[in-house]
Amino acid sequence: LKSRIRAAMAYPIFMALIGAAVLILLLTFIVPNITSIFTDMGKTLPTPTRLLISVSDWLTRFWWLLLLLVVAAGVGLRAVRKTERGAFHIDRVILRVPLFGSLVRRLAVARFTRTLGSLLQNGVSMLIALDIARGIAGNRLISEAIEAAGVDVEKGRGLGQSLGQADTFPPLAVQMIEVGEQSGDLEEMLIKIADVYEREVEATVMSITSLMEPLMILGMALVVGFIVLSICLPIFEMNQLVV
């Protein structure tokens, strides 16, 4: 599933990188050479042209600062991720991100339920299986909810009821687990939950990537159109003055 997601996201990411490189090239090398003609005229330029010149000048002078901020953010995020508390807060933020958080949640639940179902089918006891599945959930908030559920299960409560106390688990997964416990077919129900969420994640990713491509093309077209308009407006004004 991860391989299919990476393959689906490869083209949009490649387009984004190429588009960013083209825009930086336009704003730092091509635009300054063209707009220098307008600034030498000493006349008031249209607002879009002034805005374009300001952005181009800033990137030309401070491109190193932008690169430094990106590198510093990456290094800082990696350092925070290595600490237990920092990683916990990052996982919490990830789950709250619109759309992306839902995908991460469903992937973690699918990983947990498939592992737990496979362990139970092979005769591993519930508490040991929960401890193992907790370690591979992939998100600390979900792992914490599983750990708390394991304590409740040890006291005699049902797994579905215990997981339902945490807002981390989707209600559908909790309900399906409760149905599996009541029917005595928990192992197969856990596998079904994993199948459902894996299919949902794959379908969502495919839908997102199919929408990202035209949106990225539209965004590039708008930016390039703004650059062309900003360059053409002073030319049109000069033509009117000549006429």
Coordinates of N, CA and C in Angstrom, one line a residue:
L1 N 0.8 -1.2 0.0 CA 0.0 0.0 0.0 C 0.9 1.2 0.0
K2 N 1.9 1.3 0.8 CA 2.8 2.4 0.8 C 3.5 2.6 -0.6
S3 N 3.9 1.5 -1.2 CA 4.5 1.6 -2.5 C 3.5 2.2 -3.5
R4 N 2.2 1.8 -3.5 CA 1.3 2.3 -4.4 C 1.0 3.8 -4.1
I5 N 1.0 4.2 -2.9 CA 0.8 5.6 -2.5 C 2.0 6.5 -3.0
R6 N 3.2 5.9 -2.8 CA 4.4 6.6 -3.3 C 4.4 6.8 -4.8
A7 N 4.0 5.7 -5.5 CA 3.9 5.8 -7.0 C 2.9 6.8 -7.4
A8 N 1.8 6.9 -6.7 CA 0.7 7.8 -7.1 C 1.2 9.3 -6.9
M9 N 2.0 9.5 -5.8 CA 2.4 10.8 -5.4 C 3.6 11.3 -6.2
A10 N 4.3 10.4 -6.9 CA 5.6 10.7 -7.5 C 5.5 11.8 -8.5
Y11 N 4.5 11.6 -9.4 CA 4.3 12.6 -10.5 C 3.9 14.0 -10.0
P12 N 2.9 14.1 -9.1 CA 2.6 15.5 -8.6 C 3.8 16.1 -7.9
I13 N 4.5 15.3 -7.1 CA 5.7 15.9 -6.4 C 6.8 16.4 -7.4
F14 N 7.0 15.6 -8.5 CA 7.9 15.9 -9.5 C 7.5 17.2 -10.2
M15 N 6.2 17.3 -10.5 CA 5.7 18.5 -11.2 C 5.8 19.7 -10.2
A16 N 5.6 19.6 -9.0 CA 5.8 20.7 -8.0 C 7.2 21.2 -8.0
L17 N 8.2 20.2 -7.9 CA 9.6 20.6 -7.9 C 10.0 21.3 -9.1
I18 N 9.6 20.8 -10.3 CA 10.0 21.4 -11.6 C 9.3 22.8 -11.7
G19 N 8.0 22.9 -11.3 CA 7.4 24.2 -11.3 C 8.0 25.2 -10.4
A20 N 8.4 24.8 -9.2 CA 9.1 25.7 -8.3 C 10.4 26.2 -8.9
A21 N 11.2 25.2 -9.5 CA 12.4 25.6 -10.1 C 12.3 26.6 -11.2
V22 N 11.3 26.4 -12.1 CA 11.0 27.3 -13.2 C 10.6 28.7 -12.7
L23 N 9.8 28.7 -11.7 CA 9.4 30.0 -11.1 C 10.6 30.8 -10.5
I24 N 11.4 30.1 -9.8 CA 12.6 30.7 -9.2 C 13.5 31.2 -10.3
L25 N 13.7 30.4 -11.4 CA 14.5 30.8 -12.5 C 13.9 32.1 -13.2
L26 N 12.6 32.1 -13.3 CA 12.0 33.3 -13.9 C 12.2 34.6 -13.1
L27 N 12.0 34.4 -11.8 CA 12.0 35.6 -10.9 C 13.4 36.1 -10.6
T28 N 14.4 35.2 -10.6 CA 15.7 35.6 -10.2 C 16.6 36.0 -11.4
F29 N 16.3 35.5 -12.6 CA 17.2 35.7 -13.7 C 16.5 36.4 -14.9
I30 N 15.4 36.0 -15.3 CA 14.8 36.5 -16.5 C 14.0 37.8 -16.2
V31 N 13.2 37.8 -15.1 CA 12.4 39.0 -14.8 C 13.3 40.2 -14.5
P32 N 14.3 40.1 -13.7 CA 15.2 41.3 -13.4 C 15.7 42.0 -14.7
N33 N 16.1 41.1 -15.7 CA 16.7 41.7 -16.9 C 15.7 42.5 -17.7
I34 N 14.4 42.0 -17.6 CA 13.4 42.7 -18.4 C 12.9 43.9 -17.7
T35 N 12.6 43.8 -16.4 CA 12.1 44.9 -15.6 C 13.1 46.0 -15.4
S36 N 14.4 45.8 -15.5 CA 15.3 46.8 -15.4 C 15.1 47.9 -16.5
I37 N 14.6 47.5 -17.6 CA 14.2 48.5 -18.7 C 13.2 49.5 -18.2
F38 N 12.2 49.0 -17.5 CA 11.1 49.8 -17.0 C 11.5 50.7 -15.9
T39 N 12.4 50.2 -15.0 CA 12.8 51.1 -13.9 C 13.7 52.2 -14.3
D40 N 14.5 52.0 -15.4 CA 15.3 53.0 -16.0 C 14.5 54.2 -16.6
M41 N 13.3 53.9 -16.9 CA 12.5 54.9 -17.5 C 12.1 56.0 -16.5
G42 N 12.0 55.7 -15.3 CA 11.7 56.7 -14.3 C 10.3 57.1 -14.2
K43 N 9.4 56.2 -14.7 CA 7.9 56.5 -14.7 C 7.2 55.6 -13.7
T44 N 6.1 56.0 -13.3 CA 5.3 55.2 -12.4 C 4.8 54.0 -13.1
L45 N 5.1 52.9 -12.5 CA 4.7 51.6 -13.1 C 3.4 51.1 -12.5
P46 N 2.7 50.2 -13.3 CA 1.5 49.6 -12.7 C 1.7 48.8 -11.5
T47 N 0.7 48.7 -10.7 CA 0.8 48.0 -9.4 C 1.3 46.5 -9.6
P48 N 0.8 45.7 -10.5 CA 1.3 44.4 -10.7 C 2.8 44.3 -11.0
T49 N 3.2 45.3 -11.8 CA 4.6 45.4 -12.2 C 5.5 45.7 -11.0
R50 N 5.1 46.6 -10.2 CA 5.8 47.0 -9.0 C 5.9 45.8 -8.0
L51 N 4.8 45.1 -7.9 CA 4.8 43.9 -7.0 C 5.7 42.8 -7.5
L52 N 5.7 42.6 -8.8 CA 6.6 41.6 -9.4 C 8.1 42.0 -9.2
I53 N 8.4 43.3 -9.4 CA 9.8 43.7 -9.2 C 10.2 43.6 -7.8
S54 N 9.3 43.8 -6.8 CA 9.6 43.7 -5.4 C 9.9 42.2 -5.0
V55 N 9.0 41.3 -5.5 CA 9.3 39.9 -5.3 C 10.5 39.4 -5.9
S56 N 10.8 39.8 -7.1 CA 12.0 39.4 -7.8 C 13.2 40.0 -7.1
D57 N 13.2 41.2 -6.7 CA 14.4 41.8 -6.0 C 14.6 41.0 -4.7
W58 N 13.5 40.7 -3.9 CA 13.7 40.0 -2.7 C 14.3 38.6 -2.9
L59 N 13.9 37.9 -3.9 CA 14.4 36.6 -4.2 C 15.9 36.7 -4.6
T60 N 16.2 37.7 -5.4 CA 17.5 37.8 -5.9 C 18.5 38.1 -4.8
R61 N 18.1 38.9 -3.8 CA 19.0 39.3 -2.8 C 19.0 38.3 -1.6
F62 N 17.8 37.7 -1.3 CA 17.7 36.9 -0.1 C 17.4 35.4 -0.4
W63 N 17.7 34.9 -1.6 CA 17.4 33.5 -1.9 C 18.1 32.6 -0.9
W64 N 19.3 33.0 -0.4 CA 20.0 32.2 0.5 C 19.3 32.1 1.9
L65 N 18.6 33.2 2.2 CA 17.9 33.2 3.5 C 16.7 32.2 3.4
L66 N 16.0 32.2 2.3 CA 14.9 31.3 2.1 C 15.4 29.8 2.1
L67 N 16.6 29.6 1.5 CA 17.2 28.2 1.5 C 17.6 27.9 3.0
L68 N 18.1 28.8 3.7 CA 18.5 28.6 5.1 C 17.3 28.3 6.0
L69 N 16.2 29.0 5.8 CA 15.0 28.7 6.6 C 14.5 27.3 6.3
V70 N 14.5 26.9 5.0 CA 14.0 25.6 4.7 C 14.9 24.5 5.4
V71 N 16.2 24.7 5.3 CA 17.1 23.7 5.9 C 17.0 23.7 7.4
A72 N 16.9 24.9 8.0 CA 16.8 25.0 9.4 C 15.5 24.3 9.9
A73 N 14.4 24.6 9.1 CA 13.1 23.9 9.5 C 13.2 22.4 9.4
G74 N 13.8 21.9 8.4 CA 14.0 20.5 8.3 C 14.8 19.9 9.4
V75 N 16.0 20.5 9.7 CA 16.8 20.0 10.8 C 16.1 20.1 12.1
G76 N 15.4 21.2 12.4 CA 14.7 21.4 13.7 C 13.6 20.4 13.8
L77 N 12.9 20.2 12.8 CA 11.8 19.2 12.8 C 12.3 17.8 13.1
R78 N 13.5 17.5 12.5 CA 14.1 16.1 12.7 C 14.6 16.0 14.1
A79 N 15.1 17.1 14.7 CA 15.6 17.0 16.1 C 14.4 16.9 17.0
V80 N 13.3 17.6 16.8 CA 12.2 17.5 17.7 C 11.6 16.1 17.6
R81 N 11.6 15.5 16.4 CA 11.0 14.2 16.1 C 11.7 13.1 16.9
K82 N 13.0 13.4 17.2 CA 13.8 12.4 17.9 C 13.5 12.3 19.4
T83 N 12.9 13.4 20.0 CA 12.5 13.4 21.4 C 11.1 12.8 21.5
E84 N 10.9 12.1 22.6 CA 9.6 11.5 22.8 C 8.4 12.5 22.9
R85 N 8.6 13.5 23.6 CA 7.6 14.5 23.7 C 7.3 15.3 22.4
G86 N 8.4 15.6 21.7 CA 8.3 16.3 20.5 C 7.6 15.4 19.4
A87 N 8.0 14.1 19.4 CA 7.3 13.2 18.4 C 5.8 13.0 18.7
F88 N 5.5 13.0 20.0 CA 4.1 12.9 20.4 C 3.3 14.1 19.9
H89 N 3.8 15.3 20.1 CA 3.1 16.5 19.6 C 3.0 16.6 18.1
I90 N 4.1 16.1 17.4 CA 4.0 16.1 16.0 C 3.0 15.1 15.5
D91 N 2.9 13.9 16.1 CA 1.9 13.0 15.7 C 0.5 13.5 16.0
R92 N 0.3 14.3 17.0 CA -1.0 14.9 17.3 C -1.4 15.9 16.3
V93 N -0.4 16.7 15.9 CA -0.7 17.7 14.9 C -1.0 17.1 13.5
I94 N -0.3 16.0 13.2 CA -0.5 15.3 11.9 C -1.9 14.8 11.9
L95 N -2.4 14.2 13.0 CA -3.8 13.7 13.0 C -4.8 14.8 12.8
R96 N -4.5 16.0 13.1 CA -5.4 17.2 13.1 C -5.4 17.9 11.7
V97 N -4.4 17.5 10.9 CA -4.3 18.2 9.6 C -5.5 17.7 8.7
P98 N -6.3 18.6 8.1 CA -7.4 18.2 7.3 C -7.0 17.3 6.1
L99 N -7.7 16.2 5.9 CA -7.6 15.2 4.9 C -6.3 14.4 5.1
F100 N -5.2 15.0 5.2 CA -3.9 14.2 5.5 C -4.0 13.4 6.8
G101 N -4.5 14.1 7.8 CA -4.6 13.5 9.1 C -5.5 12.3 9.1
S102 N -6.6 12.4 8.3 CA -7.5 11.3 8.2 C -6.9 10.1 7.5
L103 N -6.1 10.3 6.5 CA -5.3 9.3 5.8 C -4.4 8.6 6.8
V104 N -3.6 9.3 7.6 CA -2.7 8.8 8.5 C -3.4 7.9 9.6
R105 N -4.5 8.4 10.0 CA -5.3 7.7 11.0 C -5.8 6.4 10.5
R106 N -6.3 6.4 9.3 CA -6.9 5.1 8.7 C -5.7 4.2 8.4
L107 N -4.6 4.7 8.0 CA -3.5 3.8 7.8 C -3.0 3.1 9.1
A108 N -2.9 3.9 10.1 CA -2.5 3.4 11.4 C -3.5 2.3 11.9
V109 N -4.8 2.6 11.8 CA -5.8 1.7 12.3 C -5.7 0.4 11.5
A110 N -5.5 0.5 10.1 CA -5.4 -0.6 9.3 C -4.2 -1.5 9.7
R111 N -3.1 -0.8 10.0 CA -1.9 -1.6 10.3 C -2.1 -2.3 11.7
F112 N -2.7 -1.6 12.6 CA -3.0 -2.2 13.9 C -4.0 -3.3 13.9
T113 N -5.1 -3.2 13.2 CA -6.1 -4.2 13.1 C -5.6 -5.5 12.4
R114 N -4.9 -5.2 11.3 CA -4.3 -6.4 10.5 C -3.3 -7.2 11.4
T115 N -2.5 -6.5 12.0 CA -1.5 -7.1 12.9 C -2.1 -7.9 14.0
L116 N -3.1 -7.2 14.7 CA -3.8 -7.8 15.8 C -4.6 -9.0 15.4
G117 N -5.3 -8.9 14.3 CA -6.0 -10.0 13.8 C -5.2 -11.2 13.4
S118 N -4.0 -11.0 12.8 CA -3.1 -12.1 12.4 C -2.5 -12.7 13.6
L119 N -2.2 -12.0 14.6 CA -1.6 -12.5 15.9 C -2.7 -13.4 16.6
L120 N -3.9 -12.9 16.7 CA -4.9 -13.7 17.4 C -5.3 -14.9 16.6
Q121 N -5.3 -14.9 15.3 CA -5.5 -16.1 14.5 C -4.5 -17.1 14.7
N122 N -3.3 -16.7 15.0 CA -2.2 -17.7 15.2 C -2.0 -18.1 16.7
G123 N -3.0 -17.8 17.5 CA -2.9 -18.3 18.9 C -2.3 -17.4 19.9
V124 N -1.9 -16.2 19.5 CA -1.3 -15.3 20.5 C -2.4 -14.7 21.4
S125 N -2.1 -14.6 22.7 CA -3.1 -14.1 23.6 C -3.4 -12.6 23.3
M126 N -4.5 -12.1 23.8 CA -5.0 -10.8 23.5 C -4.0 -9.7 24.0
L127 N -3.6 -9.9 25.3 CA -2.7 -8.8 25.9 C -1.4 -8.7 25.2
I128 N -0.8 -9.9 24.9 CA 0.5 -9.9 24.2 C 0.3 -9.3 22.8
A129 N -0.8 -9.7 22.1 CA -1.0 -9.2 20.8 C -1.2 -7.7 20.7
L130 N -1.9 -7.2 21.7 CA -2.1 -5.8 21.8 C -0.8 -5.0 22.0
D131 N 0.0 -5.6 22.8 CA 1.3 -5.0 23.1 C 2.2 -4.9 21.8
I132 N 2.2 -6.0 21.1 CA 2.9 -6.1 19.8 C 2.3 -5.1 18.8
A133 N 1.0 -5.1 18.6 CA 0.3 -4.3 17.6 C 0.5 -2.8 18.0
R134 N 0.5 -2.5 19.3 CA 0.7 -1.1 19.7 C 2.1 -0.6 19.2
G135 N 3.1 -1.4 19.2 CA 4.4 -0.9 18.8 C 4.5 -0.6 17.3
I136 N 3.6 -1.2 16.5 CA 3.8 -1.0 15.1 C 2.7 -0.1 14.5
A137 N 1.9 0.6 15.4 CA 0.8 1.4 14.9 C 1.3 2.6 14.0
G138 N 2.4 3.1 14.4 CA 3.0 4.2 13.5 C 2.6 5.6 14.0
N139 N 1.8 5.7 15.0 CA 1.4 7.0 15.5 C 1.3 6.9 17.0
R140 N 1.9 7.8 17.7 CA 2.0 7.7 19.2 C 0.7 7.9 19.9
L141 N -0.2 8.7 19.3 CA -1.5 8.9 19.9 C -2.3 7.6 19.9
I142 N -2.3 7.0 18.7 CA -3.0 5.7 18.5 C -2.3 4.6 19.4
S143 N -1.0 4.6 19.5 CA -0.3 3.7 20.4 C -0.7 3.9 21.8
E144 N -0.9 5.1 22.2 CA -1.3 5.4 23.6 C -2.7 5.0 23.9
A145 N -3.6 5.1 22.9 CA -5.0 4.7 23.0 C -5.0 3.1 23.1
I146 N -4.2 2.5 22.3 CA -4.1 1.0 22.4 C -3.6 0.5 23.7
E147 N -2.6 1.2 24.3 CA -2.0 0.9 25.6 C -3.1 1.0 26.7
A148 N -3.8 2.1 26.6 CA -4.9 2.3 27.6 C -6.0 1.2 27.5
A149 N -6.3 0.9 26.2 CA -7.3 -0.2 26.0 C -6.8 -1.5 26.5
G150 N -5.5 -1.8 26.4 CA -4.9 -3.0 26.9 C -5.1 -3.1 28.4
V151 N -5.0 -2.0 29.1 CA -5.2 -2.0 30.6 C -6.6 -2.3 30.9
D152 N -7.5 -1.8 30.1 CA -9.0 -2.0 30.4 C -9.3 -3.5 30.0
V153 N -8.7 -4.0 29.0 CA -9.0 -5.4 28.6 C -8.5 -6.3 29.7
E154 N -7.4 -6.0 30.3 CA -6.8 -6.8 31.3 C -7.8 -6.9 32.5
K155 N -8.6 -5.8 32.7 CA -9.5 -5.7 33.8 C -10.8 -6.4 33.4
G156 N -11.0 -6.9 32.2 CA -12.2 -7.6 31.8 C -13.1 -6.9 30.9
R157 N -12.8 -5.7 30.4 CA -13.6 -5.0 29.5 C -13.4 -5.4 28.1
G158 N -14.3 -5.2 27.2 CA -14.2 -5.5 25.8 C -13.2 -4.6 25.1
L159 N -12.6 -5.1 24.0 CA -11.7 -4.3 23.3 C -12.4 -3.1 22.6
G160 N -13.5 -3.4 22.0 CA -14.2 -2.3 21.3 C -14.6 -1.2 22.2
Q161 N -15.1 -1.6 23.4 CA -15.5 -0.6 24.4 C -14.3 0.2 24.9
S162 N -13.2 -0.4 25.1 CA -12.0 0.2 25.6 C -11.5 1.2 24.5
L163 N -11.4 0.8 23.3 CA -10.9 1.7 22.2 C -11.9 2.8 22.0
G164 N -13.1 2.6 22.2 CA -14.1 3.7 22.0 C -14.0 4.8 22.9
Q165 N -13.3 4.6 24.1 CA -13.2 5.7 25.0 C -12.2 6.8 24.5
A166 N -11.3 6.4 23.6 CA -10.4 7.4 23.0 C -11.0 7.9 21.7
D167 N -10.8 9.2 21.5 CA -11.3 9.9 20.3 C -10.4 9.6 19.1
T168 N -9.3 8.9 19.3 CA -8.4 8.6 18.3 C -8.9 7.6 17.3
F169 N -9.6 6.6 17.7 CA -10.1 5.5 16.8 C -11.4 5.9 16.1
P170 N -11.5 5.7 14.8 CA -12.7 6.0 14.1 C -13.9 5.2 14.6
P171 N -15.1 5.8 14.7 CA -16.2 5.1 15.3 C -16.6 3.8 14.5
L172 N -16.4 3.8 13.2 CA -16.7 2.6 12.4 C -15.8 1.4 12.8
A173 N -14.5 1.7 13.1 CA -13.7 0.6 13.5 C -14.1 0.1 14.9
V174 N -14.4 1.0 15.8 CA -14.9 0.6 17.1 C -16.1 -0.3 17.0
Q175 N -17.1 0.1 16.2 CA -18.3 -0.6 16.1 C -18.1 -2.0 15.5
M176 N -17.2 -2.1 14.5 CA -17.0 -3.4 13.9 C -16.3 -4.3 14.8
I177 N -15.4 -3.8 15.7 CA -14.7 -4.6 16.7 C -15.7 -5.1 17.7
E178 N -16.6 -4.2 18.1 CA -17.7 -4.7 19.1 C -18.6 -5.8 18.4
V179 N -18.9 -5.6 17.2 CA -19.7 -6.7 16.5 C -18.9 -8.0 16.4
G180 N -17.6 -7.9 16.1 CA -16.8 -9.1 16.1 C -16.7 -9.8 17.4
E181 N -16.6 -9.0 18.5 CA -16.6 -9.6 19.9 C -17.9 -10.3 20.2
Q182 N -19.0 -9.6 19.8 CA -20.3 -10.2 20.1 C -20.6 -11.5 19.3
S183 N -20.1 -11.5 18.1 CA -20.3 -12.7 17.2 C -19.3 -13.8 17.4
G184 N -18.2 -13.5 18.2 CA -17.2 -14.5 18.4 C -16.2 -14.6 17.3
D185 N -16.2 -13.7 16.4 CA -15.4 -13.7 15.1 C -14.5 -12.5 15.1
L186 N -13.9 -12.2 16.1 CA -13.1 -10.9 16.2 C -11.9 -10.9 15.2
E187 N -11.2 -12.1 15.1 CA -10.0 -12.1 14.2 C -10.4 -11.7 12.8
E188 N -11.4 -12.3 12.2 CA -11.8 -12.0 10.9 C -12.3 -10.6 10.7
M189 N -13.0 -10.1 11.7 CA -13.5 -8.8 11.7 C -12.4 -7.8 11.7
L190 N -11.3 -8.0 12.4 CA -10.1 -7.1 12.4 C -9.5 -7.1 11.0
I191 N -9.4 -8.3 10.4 CA -8.8 -8.3 9.0 C -9.7 -7.5 8.1
K192 N -11.0 -7.6 8.2 CA -12.0 -6.9 7.4 C -11.8 -5.4 7.6
I193 N -11.6 -5.0 8.8 CA -11.4 -3.5 9.1 C -10.2 -3.0 8.4
A194 N -9.1 -3.8 8.4 CA -7.9 -3.4 7.7 C -8.1 -3.3 6.2
D195 N -8.8 -4.3 5.7 CA -9.1 -4.2 4.2 C -9.9 -3.0 3.9
V196 N -10.9 -2.7 4.7 CA -11.8 -1.5 4.4 C -11.0 -0.2 4.4
Y197 N -10.2 0.0 5.4 CA -9.4 1.2 5.5 C -8.3 1.3 4.5
E198 N -7.7 0.2 4.2 CA -6.6 0.2 3.1 C -7.2 0.6 1.8
R199 N -8.4 0.0 1.5 CA -9.1 0.4 0.2 C -9.5 1.9 0.2
E200 N -10.0 2.4 1.4 CA -10.4 3.8 1.5 C -9.2 4.7 1.3
V201 N -8.0 4.4 1.9 CA -6.8 5.2 1.8 C -6.4 5.2 0.3
E202 N -6.3 4.0 -0.3 CA -5.9 4.0 -1.7 C -6.8 4.8 -2.6
A203 N -8.1 4.6 -2.4 CA -9.0 5.4 -3.3 C -8.9 6.9 -3.0
T204 N -8.7 7.3 -1.8 CA -8.6 8.7 -1.5 C -7.3 9.3 -2.1
V205 N -6.2 8.5 -2.0 CA -4.9 9.0 -2.5 C -5.1 9.2 -4.1
M206 N -5.7 8.2 -4.7 CA -5.9 8.3 -6.2 C -6.7 9.5 -6.5
S207 N -7.8 9.8 -5.8 CA -8.6 10.9 -6.0 C -7.8 12.2 -5.8
I208 N -7.0 12.3 -4.8 CA -6.2 13.5 -4.5 C -5.2 13.7 -5.6
T209 N -4.5 12.7 -6.0 CA -3.5 12.9 -7.1 C -4.2 13.3 -8.4
S210 N -5.3 12.7 -8.7 CA -6.0 13.1 -10.0 C -6.5 14.6 -9.9
L211 N -6.8 15.1 -8.7 CA -7.1 16.5 -8.6 C -5.9 17.4 -8.5
M212 N -4.8 16.9 -8.0 CA -3.7 17.7 -7.8 C -3.1 18.2 -9.1
E213 N -3.0 17.3 -10.1 CA -2.4 17.6 -11.4 C -3.0 18.8 -12.1
P214 N -4.4 18.8 -12.3 CA -4.9 20.0 -12.9 C -4.8 21.2 -12.0
L215 N -4.9 21.1 -10.7 CA -4.8 22.2 -9.8 C -3.4 22.8 -9.9
M216 N -2.4 22.0 -10.0 CA -1.0 22.5 -10.1 C -0.8 23.2 -11.4
I217 N -1.3 22.6 -12.5 CA -1.2 23.2 -13.8 C -1.9 24.6 -13.8
L218 N -3.1 24.6 -13.2 CA -3.8 25.9 -13.1 C -3.0 26.9 -12.2
G219 N -2.5 26.5 -11.1 CA -1.7 27.4 -10.3 C -0.5 28.0 -11.1
M220 N 0.2 27.1 -11.8 CA 1.4 27.5 -12.6 C 0.9 28.5 -13.7
A221 N -0.2 28.2 -14.3 CA -0.7 29.1 -15.3 C -1.1 30.5 -14.8
L222 N -1.6 30.5 -13.6 CA -2.0 31.8 -13.0 C -0.7 32.6 -12.6
V223 N 0.3 31.9 -12.1 CA 1.5 32.7 -11.7 C 2.2 33.2 -13.0
V224 N 2.4 32.3 -14.0 CA 3.0 32.7 -15.2 C 2.2 33.8 -15.9
G225 N 0.9 33.7 -15.8 CA 0.0 34.7 -16.4 C 0.2 36.1 -15.7
F226 N 0.4 36.0 -14.4 CA 0.6 37.3 -13.7 C 1.9 37.9 -14.1
I227 N 3.0 37.0 -14.2 CA 4.3 37.6 -14.6 C 4.2 38.2 -16.0
V228 N 3.6 37.5 -16.9 CA 3.4 38.0 -18.3 C 2.6 39.3 -18.3
L229 N 1.5 39.4 -17.5 CA 0.7 40.6 -17.5 C 1.5 41.8 -16.9
S230 N 2.3 41.5 -15.8 CA 3.1 42.5 -15.2 C 4.1 43.1 -16.1
I231 N 4.6 42.3 -17.0 CA 5.6 42.7 -17.9 C 5.0 43.5 -19.1
C232 N 3.8 43.0 -19.5 CA 3.2 43.6 -20.7 C 2.5 44.9 -20.4
L233 N 2.0 45.1 -19.2 CA 1.3 46.4 -18.9 C 2.1 47.6 -19.2
P234 N 3.4 47.7 -18.7 CA 4.2 48.9 -19.0 C 4.4 49.1 -20.5
I235 N 4.6 47.9 -21.2 CA 4.7 48.0 -22.7 C 3.5 48.6 -23.4
F236 N 2.3 48.2 -22.9 CA 1.1 48.8 -23.5 C 1.0 50.3 -23.2
E237 N 1.4 50.7 -22.0 CA 1.4 52.1 -21.7 C 2.4 52.9 -22.5
M238 N 3.6 52.3 -22.8 CA 4.5 53.0 -23.7 C 4.0 53.1 -25.1
N239 N 3.3 52.1 -25.6 CA 2.7 52.1 -26.9 C 1.7 53.3 -27.0
Q240 N 0.9 53.4 -25.9 CA -0.2 54.5 -26.0 C 0.5 55.8 -26.0
L241 N 1.6 56.0 -25.2 CA 2.3 57.3 -25.2 C 2.9 57.6 -26.6
V242 N 3.4 56.6 -27.3 CA 4.0 56.8 -28.6 C 3.0 57.2 -29.6
V243 N 1.8 56.5 -29.5 CA 0.7 56.8 -30.4 C 0.2 58.3 -30.2

